[in-house]
Amino acid sequence: MSLQVLDSFYEGKAKTLFNTSDPTLIVQYFKDDATAFNRQKFGQIAGKGVVNLAITKALYKLLESKGVKTHLVDTLDERRMVSRRVEIVPLEVVVRNRVAGTFAKRYAVPEGTVLPAPIVEFFLKKDELGDPLITAEAAIAIGLATPQETQDLDRLARQVNEILKAFFLALNIELIDFKLEFGKLPDGTLLLADEISPDSCRFWEVGTGKKLDKDRFRQDLGGIEDAYAEMLRRVQSAT
Ligand code: TMP
Ligand code: ASP
């Protein structure tokens, strides 16, 4: 691919985004920087960028093969992904299969409680406000999405959940919850954007309940690099 990487135009918490010689494409550089609780906690996880890009690429290829459109185009090397330029929908879409994290805290429900059916939640993507929970109705009212888009986000998130739950279960991993971000092409088509990785999912090993995701960093459990490497090993054994 004879794509020239130009200037950076966005510095995120875990990725830096670059313009390219093709106005419809961008390059995302996956960093080792880790933050939690809206940057109150920050550090580095050695090799994280490499693991997260490899896992995201494998999962996006799997999802594409099942008909879910993503922004993935290609990779340039082990830290740089070429992706479609999209307008990011300012909603984080979280799917939960078991209670954990902020859901456990918000409703005082024990971590690990199995939910009778998956729950989809929207959060407003706004760091200054700490990414608050938002209803679909409020998101529509303040112009963040159309009614059709909120329905599409909900449907796509549930579809991704079914595909990934089955994929990870075959690797002896239970997908507890995860966060998705979506972007829009100029014609309005919704694409899965950002990443799906141990940063954006909770993964518990079946049987032991061992956490193999960013909760090891959030909760100072240690063994973070090993957990990320273990997730990559399992994903690569299946793809
Ligand atoms: P939560 O329990 O903290 O709301 O997180 C739910 C899921 O979303 C969990 O798998 C972690 C992921 N997540 C992110 O990827 N980014 C975020 O900023 C937050 C708050 C959660
Ligand atoms: N990624 C978010 C942050 O930095 C929250 C989290 O993952 O816990 O702060």
Coordinates of N, CA and C and ligand atoms in Angstrom, one line a residue:
M1 N 0.9 -1.2 0.0 CA 0.0 0.0 0.0 C 0.9 1.2 0.0
S2 N 0.8 2.1 -1.0 CA 1.7 3.2 -1.1 C 1.0 4.4 -0.4
L3 N 0.8 4.3 0.8 CA 0.1 5.3 1.6 C 1.1 6.1 2.4
Q4 N 1.1 7.5 2.3 CA 2.0 8.3 3.0 C 1.3 8.7 4.3
V5 N 2.1 8.5 5.4 CA 1.5 8.9 6.7 C 1.9 10.4 6.9
L6 N 1.0 11.3 7.2 CA 1.2 12.7 7.4 C 1.2 13.1 8.9
D7 N 0.7 14.3 9.2 CA 0.7 14.8 10.5 C -0.3 14.2 11.4
S8 N -0.1 14.2 12.8 CA -1.1 13.7 13.7 C -2.2 14.7 13.9
F9 N -3.4 14.3 14.0 CA -4.5 15.3 14.2 C -5.3 15.0 15.5
Y10 N -5.0 13.9 16.2 CA -5.7 13.6 17.4 C -4.8 12.7 18.3
E11 N -4.7 13.2 19.6 CA -3.9 12.4 20.6 C -4.9 11.9 21.6
G12 N -5.2 10.6 21.5 CA -6.1 10.0 22.5 C -5.3 9.4 23.6
K13 N -6.1 8.7 24.5 CA -5.4 8.2 25.7 C -4.6 6.9 25.3
A14 N -5.1 6.2 24.4 CA -4.3 4.9 24.0 C -3.9 4.9 22.6
K15 N -4.3 5.9 21.8 CA -3.9 5.9 20.4 C -3.7 7.3 19.9
T16 N -2.8 7.5 18.9 CA -2.6 8.7 18.2 C -3.0 8.5 16.8
L17 N -3.8 9.5 16.2 CA -4.3 9.4 14.9 C -3.6 10.3 13.9
F18 N -3.3 9.8 12.7 CA -2.6 10.5 11.7 C -3.4 10.7 10.4
N19 N -3.3 11.8 9.8 CA -3.8 12.0 8.4 C -2.9 11.2 7.5
T20 N -3.4 10.9 6.3 CA -2.6 10.2 5.3 C -2.8 10.9 4.0
S21 N -2.0 10.4 3.0 CA -2.1 11.0 1.6 C -3.5 10.7 1.0
D22 N -4.2 9.7 1.6 CA -5.6 9.5 1.1 C -6.6 10.1 2.1
P23 N -7.3 11.1 1.7 CA -8.2 11.8 2.6 C -9.3 10.9 3.2
T24 N -9.5 9.7 2.6 CA -10.6 8.9 3.2 C -10.0 7.9 4.2
L25 N -8.7 7.9 4.4 CA -8.0 6.9 5.3 C -7.2 7.7 6.4
I26 N -7.1 7.1 7.5 CA -6.3 7.6 8.6 C -5.4 6.4 9.1
V27 N -4.4 6.8 9.9 CA -3.5 5.7 10.5 C -3.7 5.9 12.0
Q28 N -3.9 4.8 12.7 CA -4.0 4.9 14.2 C -2.8 4.2 14.7
Y29 N -2.0 4.9 15.6 CA -0.8 4.3 16.3 C -1.2 3.9 17.7
F30 N -1.1 2.6 18.0 CA -1.5 2.0 19.3 C -0.3 2.2 20.3
K31 N -0.6 2.9 21.3 CA 0.4 3.2 22.4 C 0.4 2.2 23.5
D32 N 1.4 2.3 24.4 CA 1.4 1.4 25.6 C 0.8 2.2 26.8
D33 N 0.4 3.4 26.6 CA -0.1 4.2 27.7 C -1.5 3.7 28.1
A34 N -1.6 3.6 29.4 CA -2.9 3.1 30.0 C -3.4 4.1 31.0
T35 N -4.8 4.4 30.9 CA -5.4 5.2 31.9 C -6.6 4.5 32.4
A36 N -7.1 4.9 33.5 CA -8.3 4.4 34.1 C -9.0 5.4 34.9
F37 N -10.4 5.2 35.1 CA -11.2 6.2 35.9 C -11.0 7.6 35.4
N38 N -11.1 7.8 34.0 CA -11.0 9.1 33.4 C -9.7 9.8 33.8
R39 N -8.7 9.1 33.6 CA -7.3 9.6 33.7 C -6.8 9.8 35.1
Q40 N -7.6 9.4 36.1 CA -7.2 9.6 37.5 C -6.0 8.7 37.8
K41 N -6.0 7.5 37.0 CA -4.9 6.6 37.2 C -4.3 6.5 35.8
F42 N -2.9 6.5 35.7 CA -2.3 6.3 34.5 C -1.0 5.6 34.6
G43 N -0.5 5.0 33.5 CA 0.7 4.3 33.6 C 1.0 3.7 32.2
Q44 N 1.9 2.7 32.1 CA 2.2 2.1 30.9 C 2.1 0.6 31.1
I45 N 1.6 -0.1 30.0 CA 1.6 -1.5 30.0 C 2.5 -2.0 28.9
A46 N 3.7 -2.5 29.2 CA 4.6 -2.8 28.1 C 4.1 -3.7 27.1
G47 N 4.1 -3.3 25.8 CA 3.7 -4.2 24.7 C 2.2 -4.1 24.5
K48 N 1.5 -3.3 25.2 CA 0.0 -3.3 25.1 C -0.5 -2.9 23.7
G49 N 0.2 -1.9 23.1 CA -0.2 -1.4 21.8 C -0.1 -2.5 20.8
V50 N 0.9 -3.3 20.9 CA 1.1 -4.4 19.9 C 0.0 -5.4 20.1
V51 N -0.3 -5.8 21.3 CA -1.3 -6.8 21.6 C -2.7 -6.3 21.2
N52 N -3.0 -5.0 21.6 CA -4.3 -4.5 21.3 C -4.6 -4.4 19.8
L53 N -3.6 -4.0 19.0 CA -3.8 -4.0 17.6 C -4.0 -5.4 17.0
A54 N -3.2 -6.3 17.4 CA -3.3 -7.7 16.9 C -4.6 -8.3 17.2
I55 N -5.1 -8.1 18.4 CA -6.4 -8.6 18.8 C -7.5 -7.9 18.1
T56 N -7.4 -6.6 18.0 CA -8.5 -5.8 17.3 C -8.5 -6.3 15.8
K57 N -7.4 -6.5 15.2 CA -7.4 -6.9 13.8 C -8.0 -8.2 13.6
A58 N -7.7 -9.2 14.5 CA -8.2 -10.5 14.4 C -9.8 -10.5 14.6
L59 N -10.2 -9.7 15.6 CA -11.7 -9.7 15.9 C -12.4 -8.9 14.8
Y60 N -11.8 -7.9 14.3 CA -12.6 -7.1 13.2 C -12.7 -8.0 11.9
K61 N -11.6 -8.8 11.7 CA -11.7 -9.7 10.5 C -12.8 -10.7 10.7
L62 N -12.9 -11.3 12.0 CA -13.9 -12.2 12.3 C -15.3 -11.6 12.1
L63 N -15.5 -10.4 12.7 CA -16.8 -9.7 12.6 C -17.1 -9.3 11.1
E64 N -16.2 -8.9 10.4 CA -16.4 -8.6 8.9 C -16.9 -9.9 8.2
S65 N -16.3 -11.0 8.6 CA -16.7 -12.3 7.9 C -18.1 -12.7 8.3
K66 N -18.7 -12.1 9.4 CA -20.0 -12.3 9.8 C -21.0 -11.2 9.4
G67 N -20.5 -10.3 8.6 CA -21.3 -9.2 8.1 C -21.3 -7.9 8.9
V68 N -20.5 -7.8 9.9 CA -20.4 -6.5 10.7 C -19.4 -5.6 10.0
K69 N -19.8 -4.4 9.6 CA -18.8 -3.5 8.9 C -17.9 -2.8 10.0
T70 N -16.6 -2.8 9.7 CA -15.7 -2.1 10.6 C -14.8 -1.1 9.8
H71 N -14.1 -0.3 10.6 CA -13.3 0.7 9.9 C -11.9 0.2 9.5
L72 N -11.6 -1.1 9.8 CA -10.3 -1.7 9.5 C -10.1 -1.8 8.0
V73 N -8.9 -1.3 7.6 CA -8.5 -1.5 6.2 C -7.3 -2.4 6.1
D74 N -6.3 -2.1 6.9 CA -5.0 -2.9 6.8 C -4.2 -2.5 8.1
T75 N -3.0 -3.2 8.2 CA -2.0 -2.7 9.1 C -0.7 -2.4 8.4
L76 N 0.0 -1.4 8.9 CA 1.3 -1.0 8.3 C 2.4 -1.8 9.0
D77 N 2.3 -1.9 10.3 CA 3.2 -2.7 11.1 C 2.5 -3.1 12.4
E78 N 3.3 -3.6 13.4 CA 2.6 -4.1 14.5 C 1.9 -3.1 15.5
R79 N 2.2 -1.8 15.2 CA 1.5 -0.8 16.0 C 0.6 0.2 15.2
R80 N 0.6 0.0 13.9 CA -0.2 1.0 13.1 C -1.2 0.4 12.2
M81 N -2.5 0.8 12.4 CA -3.6 0.4 11.7 C -4.1 1.4 10.7
V82 N -4.3 1.0 9.5 CA -5.0 1.9 8.5 C -6.5 1.7 8.6
S83 N -7.2 2.8 8.8 CA -8.6 2.7 8.9 C -9.4 3.7 8.1
R84 N -10.7 3.5 7.8 CA -11.5 4.4 7.1 C -11.7 5.7 8.0
R85 N -11.7 6.8 7.4 CA -11.9 8.0 8.2 C -13.4 8.1 8.4
V86 N -13.8 8.2 9.6 CA -15.2 8.3 10.0 C -15.5 9.5 10.9
E87 N -16.7 9.8 11.1 CA -17.1 10.8 12.1 C -17.6 10.0 13.3
I88 N -16.8 10.1 14.4 CA -17.1 9.2 15.5 C -18.5 9.6 16.2
V89 N -19.4 8.7 16.4 CA -20.6 8.9 17.1 C -20.2 9.1 18.6
P90 N -20.7 10.3 19.2 CA -20.2 10.5 20.5 C -20.8 9.7 21.6
L91 N -21.1 8.5 21.4 CA -21.7 7.6 22.4 C -20.8 6.3 22.5
E92 N -20.5 5.9 23.7 CA -19.8 4.7 24.0 C -21.0 3.7 24.2
V93 N -20.9 2.6 23.5 CA -22.0 1.6 23.6 C -21.4 0.4 24.4
V94 N -21.9 0.1 25.6 CA -21.5 -0.9 26.4 C -22.5 -2.1 26.4
V95 N -22.0 -3.3 26.3 CA -22.8 -4.5 26.4 C -22.3 -5.3 27.6
R96 N -23.3 -5.7 28.4 CA -23.0 -6.5 29.7 C -23.7 -7.8 29.7
N97 N -22.9 -8.9 29.9 CA -23.4 -10.2 30.1 C -23.5 -10.6 31.6
R98 N -22.5 -10.1 32.3 CA -22.5 -10.3 33.8 C -22.2 -8.9 34.4
V99 N -22.6 -8.8 35.7 CA -22.4 -7.5 36.4 C -20.9 -7.4 36.8
A100 N -20.4 -6.2 36.5 CA -19.0 -5.8 36.9 C -18.9 -4.3 36.8
G101 N -17.8 -3.8 37.2 CA -17.4 -2.4 37.0 C -18.4 -1.4 37.5
T102 N -18.7 -0.4 36.7 CA -19.6 0.7 37.1 C -21.0 0.2 37.3
F103 N -21.4 -0.8 36.7 CA -22.8 -1.3 36.9 C -23.0 -1.9 38.3
A104 N -21.9 -2.6 38.7 CA -22.0 -3.2 40.1 C -22.0 -2.1 41.1
K105 N -21.2 -1.0 40.9 CA -21.2 0.1 41.8 C -22.5 0.9 41.8
R106 N -22.9 1.2 40.6 CA -24.1 2.1 40.5 C -25.3 1.5 41.1
Y107 N -25.5 0.2 41.0 CA -26.8 -0.4 41.5 C -26.5 -1.3 42.8
A108 N -25.2 -1.3 43.3 CA -24.9 -2.1 44.4 C -25.3 -3.6 44.2
V109 N -24.9 -4.1 43.1 CA -25.2 -5.5 42.7 C -23.8 -6.3 42.7
P110 N -23.7 -7.4 43.3 CA -22.4 -8.1 43.4 C -21.8 -8.3 42.0
E111 N -20.5 -8.1 42.0 CA -19.7 -8.4 40.7 C -19.9 -9.9 40.4
G112 N -20.1 -10.2 39.2 CA -20.2 -11.6 38.8 C -21.6 -12.1 38.6
T113 N -22.6 -11.3 39.1 CA -24.0 -11.7 39.0 C -24.3 -11.9 37.5
V114 N -24.9 -13.0 37.1 CA -25.2 -13.2 35.7 C -26.5 -12.5 35.4
L115 N -26.5 -11.7 34.3 CA -27.7 -11.0 33.9 C -28.6 -12.0 33.0
P116 N -29.9 -11.9 33.2 CA -30.8 -12.8 32.5 C -30.7 -12.7 31.0
A117 N -30.4 -11.5 30.5 CA -30.2 -11.3 29.0 C -29.2 -10.1 28.9
P118 N -28.4 -10.0 27.8 CA -27.5 -8.9 27.7 C -28.1 -7.6 27.8
I119 N -27.4 -6.6 28.5 CA -27.9 -5.3 28.6 C -27.0 -4.4 27.8
V120 N -27.6 -3.4 27.0 CA -26.9 -2.4 26.3 C -27.1 -1.1 26.9
E121 N -26.0 -0.4 27.1 CA -26.0 1.0 27.7 C -25.3 1.9 26.8
F122 N -25.8 3.2 26.8 CA -25.0 4.3 26.1 C -24.4 5.2 27.1
F123 N -23.2 5.6 26.9 CA -22.5 6.6 27.7 C -22.1 7.8 26.8
L124 N -22.3 9.0 27.3 CA -21.9 10.2 26.5 C -20.4 10.3 26.5
K125 N -19.8 10.3 25.3 CA -18.3 10.4 25.2 C -17.9 11.8 25.5
K126 N -17.7 12.2 26.7 CA -17.2 13.5 27.0 C -16.4 13.5 28.3
D127 N -15.1 13.5 28.2 CA -14.2 13.3 29.3 C -14.5 14.4 30.4
E128 N -14.8 15.6 30.0 CA -15.0 16.7 31.0 C -16.2 16.4 32.0
L129 N -17.1 15.5 31.5 CA -18.3 15.2 32.3 C -18.1 13.8 32.9
G130 N -17.0 13.1 32.6 CA -16.7 11.8 33.1 C -17.6 10.7 32.4
D131 N -17.9 10.9 31.1 CA -18.6 10.0 30.3 C -19.9 9.4 31.0
P132 N -20.9 10.3 31.3 CA -22.1 9.9 32.0 C -23.0 8.9 31.2
L133 N -23.7 8.1 31.9 CA -24.7 7.2 31.3 C -25.8 8.1 30.6
I134 N -26.2 7.8 29.4 CA -27.3 8.6 28.8 C -28.3 7.7 28.1
T135 N -29.6 8.1 28.2 CA -30.6 7.3 27.6 C -30.6 7.6 26.1
A136 N -31.2 6.6 25.3 CA -31.3 6.9 23.9 C -32.2 8.1 23.6
E137 N -33.2 8.3 24.4 CA -34.1 9.4 24.2 C -33.4 10.7 24.4
A138 N -32.5 10.8 25.4 CA -31.7 12.0 25.7 C -30.7 12.2 24.6
A139 N -30.1 11.2 24.1 CA -29.1 11.3 23.0 C -29.8 11.8 21.8
I140 N -31.0 11.4 21.5 CA -31.7 11.9 20.3 C -32.1 13.4 20.6
A141 N -32.6 13.7 21.8 CA -33.1 15.0 22.1 C -32.0 16.1 21.9
I142 N -30.7 15.7 22.3 CA -29.6 16.7 22.2 C -28.8 16.6 20.9
G143 N -29.4 15.8 20.0 CA -28.8 15.8 18.6 C -27.6 14.9 18.4
L144 N -27.4 14.0 19.3 CA -26.2 13.1 19.2 C -26.4 12.0 18.2
A145 N -27.6 11.6 18.0 CA -27.9 10.5 17.1 C -29.4 10.6 16.7
T146 N -29.8 9.9 15.6 CA -31.2 9.9 15.2 C -31.8 8.7 15.8
P147 N -33.1 8.6 15.9 CA -33.8 7.4 16.4 C -33.3 6.2 15.7
Q148 N -33.2 6.2 14.4 CA -32.8 5.0 13.6 C -31.4 4.6 14.1
E149 N -30.5 5.6 14.2 CA -29.1 5.3 14.6 C -29.0 4.7 16.0
T150 N -29.8 5.1 17.0 CA -29.8 4.5 18.3 C -30.2 3.1 18.2
Q151 N -31.2 2.8 17.3 CA -31.7 1.4 17.1 C -30.6 0.6 16.5
D152 N -29.9 1.2 15.5 CA -28.9 0.4 14.8 C -27.7 0.1 15.7
L153 N -27.3 1.1 16.6 CA -26.2 0.9 17.5 C -26.6 -0.2 18.5
D154 N -27.8 -0.2 19.0 CA -28.2 -1.3 19.9 C -28.2 -2.7 19.2
R155 N -28.7 -2.7 18.0 CA -28.8 -4.0 17.2 C -27.4 -4.5 16.9
L156 N -26.5 -3.6 16.4 CA -25.1 -4.0 16.1 C -24.4 -4.5 17.3
A157 N -24.5 -3.8 18.4 CA -23.8 -4.1 19.7 C -24.2 -5.5 20.1
R158 N -25.5 -5.8 20.0 CA -26.0 -7.2 20.4 C -25.5 -8.2 19.5
Q159 N -25.4 -7.9 18.2 CA -24.9 -8.8 17.2 C -23.4 -9.1 17.5
V160 N -22.6 -8.1 17.7 CA -21.2 -8.2 18.1 C -21.1 -9.1 19.3
N161 N -21.9 -8.9 20.3 CA -21.9 -9.6 21.5 C -22.1 -11.1 21.3
E162 N -23.0 -11.5 20.5 CA -23.3 -12.9 20.2 C -22.1 -13.6 19.5
I163 N -21.5 -12.8 18.5 CA -20.4 -13.4 17.8 C -19.2 -13.5 18.7
L164 N -18.9 -12.5 19.5 CA -17.7 -12.5 20.4 C -17.8 -13.5 21.6
K165 N -19.0 -13.5 22.1 CA -19.3 -14.4 23.3 C -18.9 -15.9 22.8
A166 N -19.4 -16.3 21.7 CA -19.2 -17.6 21.2 C -17.7 -17.8 20.9
F167 N -17.1 -16.8 20.2 CA -15.7 -16.9 19.9 C -14.8 -17.1 21.1
F168 N -15.0 -16.3 22.1 CA -14.2 -16.4 23.3 C -14.5 -17.6 24.2
L169 N -15.7 -18.0 24.2 CA -16.1 -19.2 25.0 C -15.3 -20.4 24.5
A170 N -15.1 -20.5 23.2 CA -14.3 -21.6 22.6 C -12.8 -21.5 23.0
L171 N -12.4 -20.3 23.5 CA -11.0 -20.2 24.0 C -11.0 -20.3 25.5
N172 N -12.1 -20.7 26.1 CA -12.2 -20.9 27.5 C -12.2 -19.5 28.3
I173 N -12.8 -18.5 27.6 CA -12.8 -17.2 28.1 C -14.3 -16.7 28.1
E174 N -14.7 -16.2 29.3 CA -16.1 -15.6 29.3 C -16.0 -14.1 29.1
L175 N -16.8 -13.6 28.1 CA -16.9 -12.2 27.8 C -17.9 -11.6 28.8
I176 N -17.4 -10.9 29.7 CA -18.2 -10.3 30.8 C -19.0 -9.1 30.3
D177 N -18.2 -8.1 29.7 CA -18.8 -6.9 29.2 C -17.7 -6.3 28.2
F178 N -18.2 -5.3 27.5 CA -17.2 -4.6 26.6 C -17.9 -3.3 26.1
K179 N -17.0 -2.5 25.5 CA -17.4 -1.1 25.0 C -17.1 -1.0 23.6
L180 N -18.0 -0.5 22.8 CA -17.8 -0.3 21.4 C -18.0 1.2 21.0
E181 N -17.2 1.6 20.0 CA -17.5 2.9 19.4 C -17.8 2.8 18.0
F182 N -18.6 3.6 17.4 CA -19.0 3.6 16.0 C -18.7 4.9 15.4
G183 N -18.5 4.8 14.0 CA -18.2 6.0 13.2 C -19.2 6.0 12.0
K184 N -19.3 7.2 11.4 CA -20.2 7.3 10.3 C -19.4 7.7 9.1
L185 N -19.6 7.0 7.9 CA -19.1 7.5 6.7 C -19.9 8.7 6.2
P186 N -19.4 9.4 5.2 CA -20.1 10.6 4.7 C -21.5 10.2 4.3
D187 N -21.8 9.0 3.8 CA -23.1 8.6 3.4 C -24.0 8.1 4.5
G188 N -23.5 8.2 5.8 CA -24.3 7.8 6.9 C -24.1 6.4 7.4
T189 N -23.4 5.6 6.6 CA -23.2 4.2 7.0 C -22.4 4.1 8.3
L190 N -23.0 3.3 9.2 CA -22.3 3.1 10.5 C -21.2 2.0 10.4
L191 N -20.0 2.3 10.9 CA -19.0 1.3 11.0 C -18.5 1.1 12.4
L192 N -18.1 -0.1 12.8 CA -17.5 -0.3 14.1 C -16.1 0.3 14.0
A193 N -15.8 1.2 15.0 CA -14.5 1.9 15.0 C -13.7 1.6 16.2
D194 N -12.7 2.4 16.5 CA -11.9 2.3 17.7 C -11.3 0.9 17.8
E195 N -11.4 0.2 18.9 CA -10.7 -1.1 19.1 C -11.6 -2.0 19.9
I196 N -11.3 -3.3 19.8 CA -11.8 -4.3 20.8 C -10.6 -5.1 21.3
S197 N -10.3 -4.9 22.6 CA -9.1 -5.4 23.1 C -9.3 -5.6 24.6
P198 N -8.2 -6.1 25.3 CA -8.3 -6.2 26.8 C -8.5 -4.9 27.5
D199 N -8.3 -3.8 26.8 CA -8.5 -2.4 27.3 C -10.0 -2.1 27.4
S200 N -10.8 -2.7 26.4 CA -12.2 -2.3 26.3 C -13.1 -3.4 26.6
C201 N -12.6 -4.6 27.1 CA -13.5 -5.7 27.4 C -13.1 -6.2 28.8
R202 N -14.0 -6.9 29.4 CA -13.7 -7.7 30.6 C -13.7 -9.2 30.2
F203 N -12.6 -9.9 30.4 CA -12.4 -11.3 30.0 C -12.1 -12.1 31.3
W204 N -12.9 -13.1 31.6 CA -12.6 -13.9 32.8 C -12.4 -15.3 32.3
E205 N -11.3 -16.0 32.8 CA -11.1 -17.3 32.4 C -12.2 -18.2 33.0
V206 N -12.7 -19.1 32.1 CA -13.7 -20.1 32.6 C -13.1 -21.0 33.6
G207 N -13.9 -21.2 34.7 CA -13.4 -22.1 35.7 C -12.7 -21.4 36.8
T208 N -11.6 -20.7 36.5 CA -10.8 -20.0 37.5 C -11.3 -18.6 37.8
G209 N -12.0 -18.0 36.9 CA -12.5 -16.6 37.1 C -11.4 -15.6 37.0
K210 N -10.2 -16.1 36.6 CA -9.0 -15.1 36.5 C -9.3 -14.0 35.5
K211 N -9.0 -12.8 35.9 CA -9.2 -11.6 35.1 C -8.1 -11.4 34.1
L212 N -8.4 -11.4 32.8 CA -7.4 -11.3 31.8 C -7.6 -10.0 31.0
D213 N -7.7 -8.9 31.7 CA -8.0 -7.6 31.0 C -7.5 -6.4 31.8
K214 N -8.0 -5.2 31.4 CA -7.5 -4.0 32.1 C -7.9 -3.8 33.5
D215 N -8.8 -4.7 34.0 CA -9.1 -4.6 35.5 C -7.9 -4.9 36.3
R216 N -6.9 -5.7 35.7 CA -5.7 -6.0 36.5 C -4.9 -4.7 36.7
F217 N -5.0 -3.7 35.8 CA -4.4 -2.4 36.0 C -5.3 -1.5 36.9
R218 N -6.6 -1.5 36.6 CA -7.5 -0.6 37.4 C -7.4 -1.0 38.9
Q219 N -7.3 -2.3 39.2 CA -7.4 -2.8 40.5 C -6.1 -3.2 41.1
D220 N -5.0 -2.9 40.4 CA -3.6 -3.2 40.9 C -3.4 -4.7 41.2
L221 N -3.9 -5.5 40.3 CA -3.8 -7.0 40.6 C -2.5 -7.6 40.1
G222 N -1.6 -6.8 39.4 CA -0.3 -7.3 38.9 C -0.5 -8.3 37.7
G223 N 0.6 -8.7 37.2 CA 0.6 -9.6 36.1 C -0.1 -9.1 34.8
I224 N -0.1 -7.8 34.6 CA -0.9 -7.2 33.5 C -0.4 -7.6 32.2
E225 N 1.0 -7.5 32.0 CA 1.5 -7.8 30.7 C 1.3 -9.3 30.3
D226 N 1.4 -10.1 31.3 CA 1.2 -11.6 31.1 C -0.3 -11.8 30.7
A227 N -1.2 -11.1 31.3 CA -2.6 -11.3 31.0 C -2.9 -10.9 29.6
Y228 N -2.4 -9.8 29.1 CA -2.6 -9.3 27.8 C -1.9 -10.3 26.8
A229 N -0.7 -10.8 27.1 CA 0.0 -11.7 26.2 C -0.8 -13.0 26.1
E230 N -1.4 -13.4 27.2 CA -2.2 -14.7 27.3 C -3.5 -14.5 26.4
M231 N -4.1 -13.4 26.4 CA -5.3 -13.1 25.6 C -4.9 -13.2 24.1
L232 N -3.7 -12.5 23.8 CA -3.3 -12.5 22.4 C -3.0 -14.0 21.9
R233 N -2.3 -14.7 22.8 CA -2.0 -16.1 22.4 C -3.3 -16.9 22.1
R234 N -4.3 -16.7 23.0 CA -5.5 -17.5 22.7 C -6.2 -17.1 21.5
V235 N -6.3 -15.7 21.2 CA -7.0 -15.2 20.0 C -6.2 -15.7 18.8
Q236 N -4.9 -15.7 18.9 CA -4.2 -16.1 17.7 C -4.2 -17.6 17.4
S237 N -4.5 -18.4 18.5 CA -4.6 -19.8 18.3 C -5.9 -20.2 17.6
A238 N -6.8 -19.2 17.5 CA -8.1 -19.5 16.9 C -8.3 -18.8 15.6
T239 N -7.3 -18.0 15.2 CA -7.6 -17.2 13.9 C -6.4 -17.4 12.9
Ligands
TMP1 P1 -17.6 0.0 33.2 O1 -18.1 -1.2 34.0 O2 -16.4 0.7 33.7 O3 -18.7 0.9 32.8 O4 -17.0 -0.6 31.8 C1 -17.8 -1.5 31.0 C2 -16.9 -2.0 29.9 O5 -16.5 -0.9 29.0 C3 -15.6 -2.7 30.4 O6 -15.4 -3.8 29.6 C4 -14.6 -1.6 30.2 C5 -15.1 -0.8 29.0 N1 -14.7 0.6 29.1 C6 -13.9 1.1 28.1 O7 -13.4 0.5 27.2 N2 -13.6 2.5 28.2 C7 -14.1 3.3 29.2 O8 -13.8 4.5 29.2 C8 -15.0 2.7 30.2 C9 -15.6 3.5 31.3 C10 -15.3 1.3 30.1
ASP2 N1 -10.5 4.4 29.6 C1 -11.1 5.2 30.6 C2 -10.0 6.1 31.2 O1 -9.2 6.4 31.1 C3 -11.7 4.4 31.7 C4 -11.4 3.0 32.0 O2 -11.1 2.3 31.1 O3 -11.5 2.6 33.2 O4 -9.9 6.7 31.8

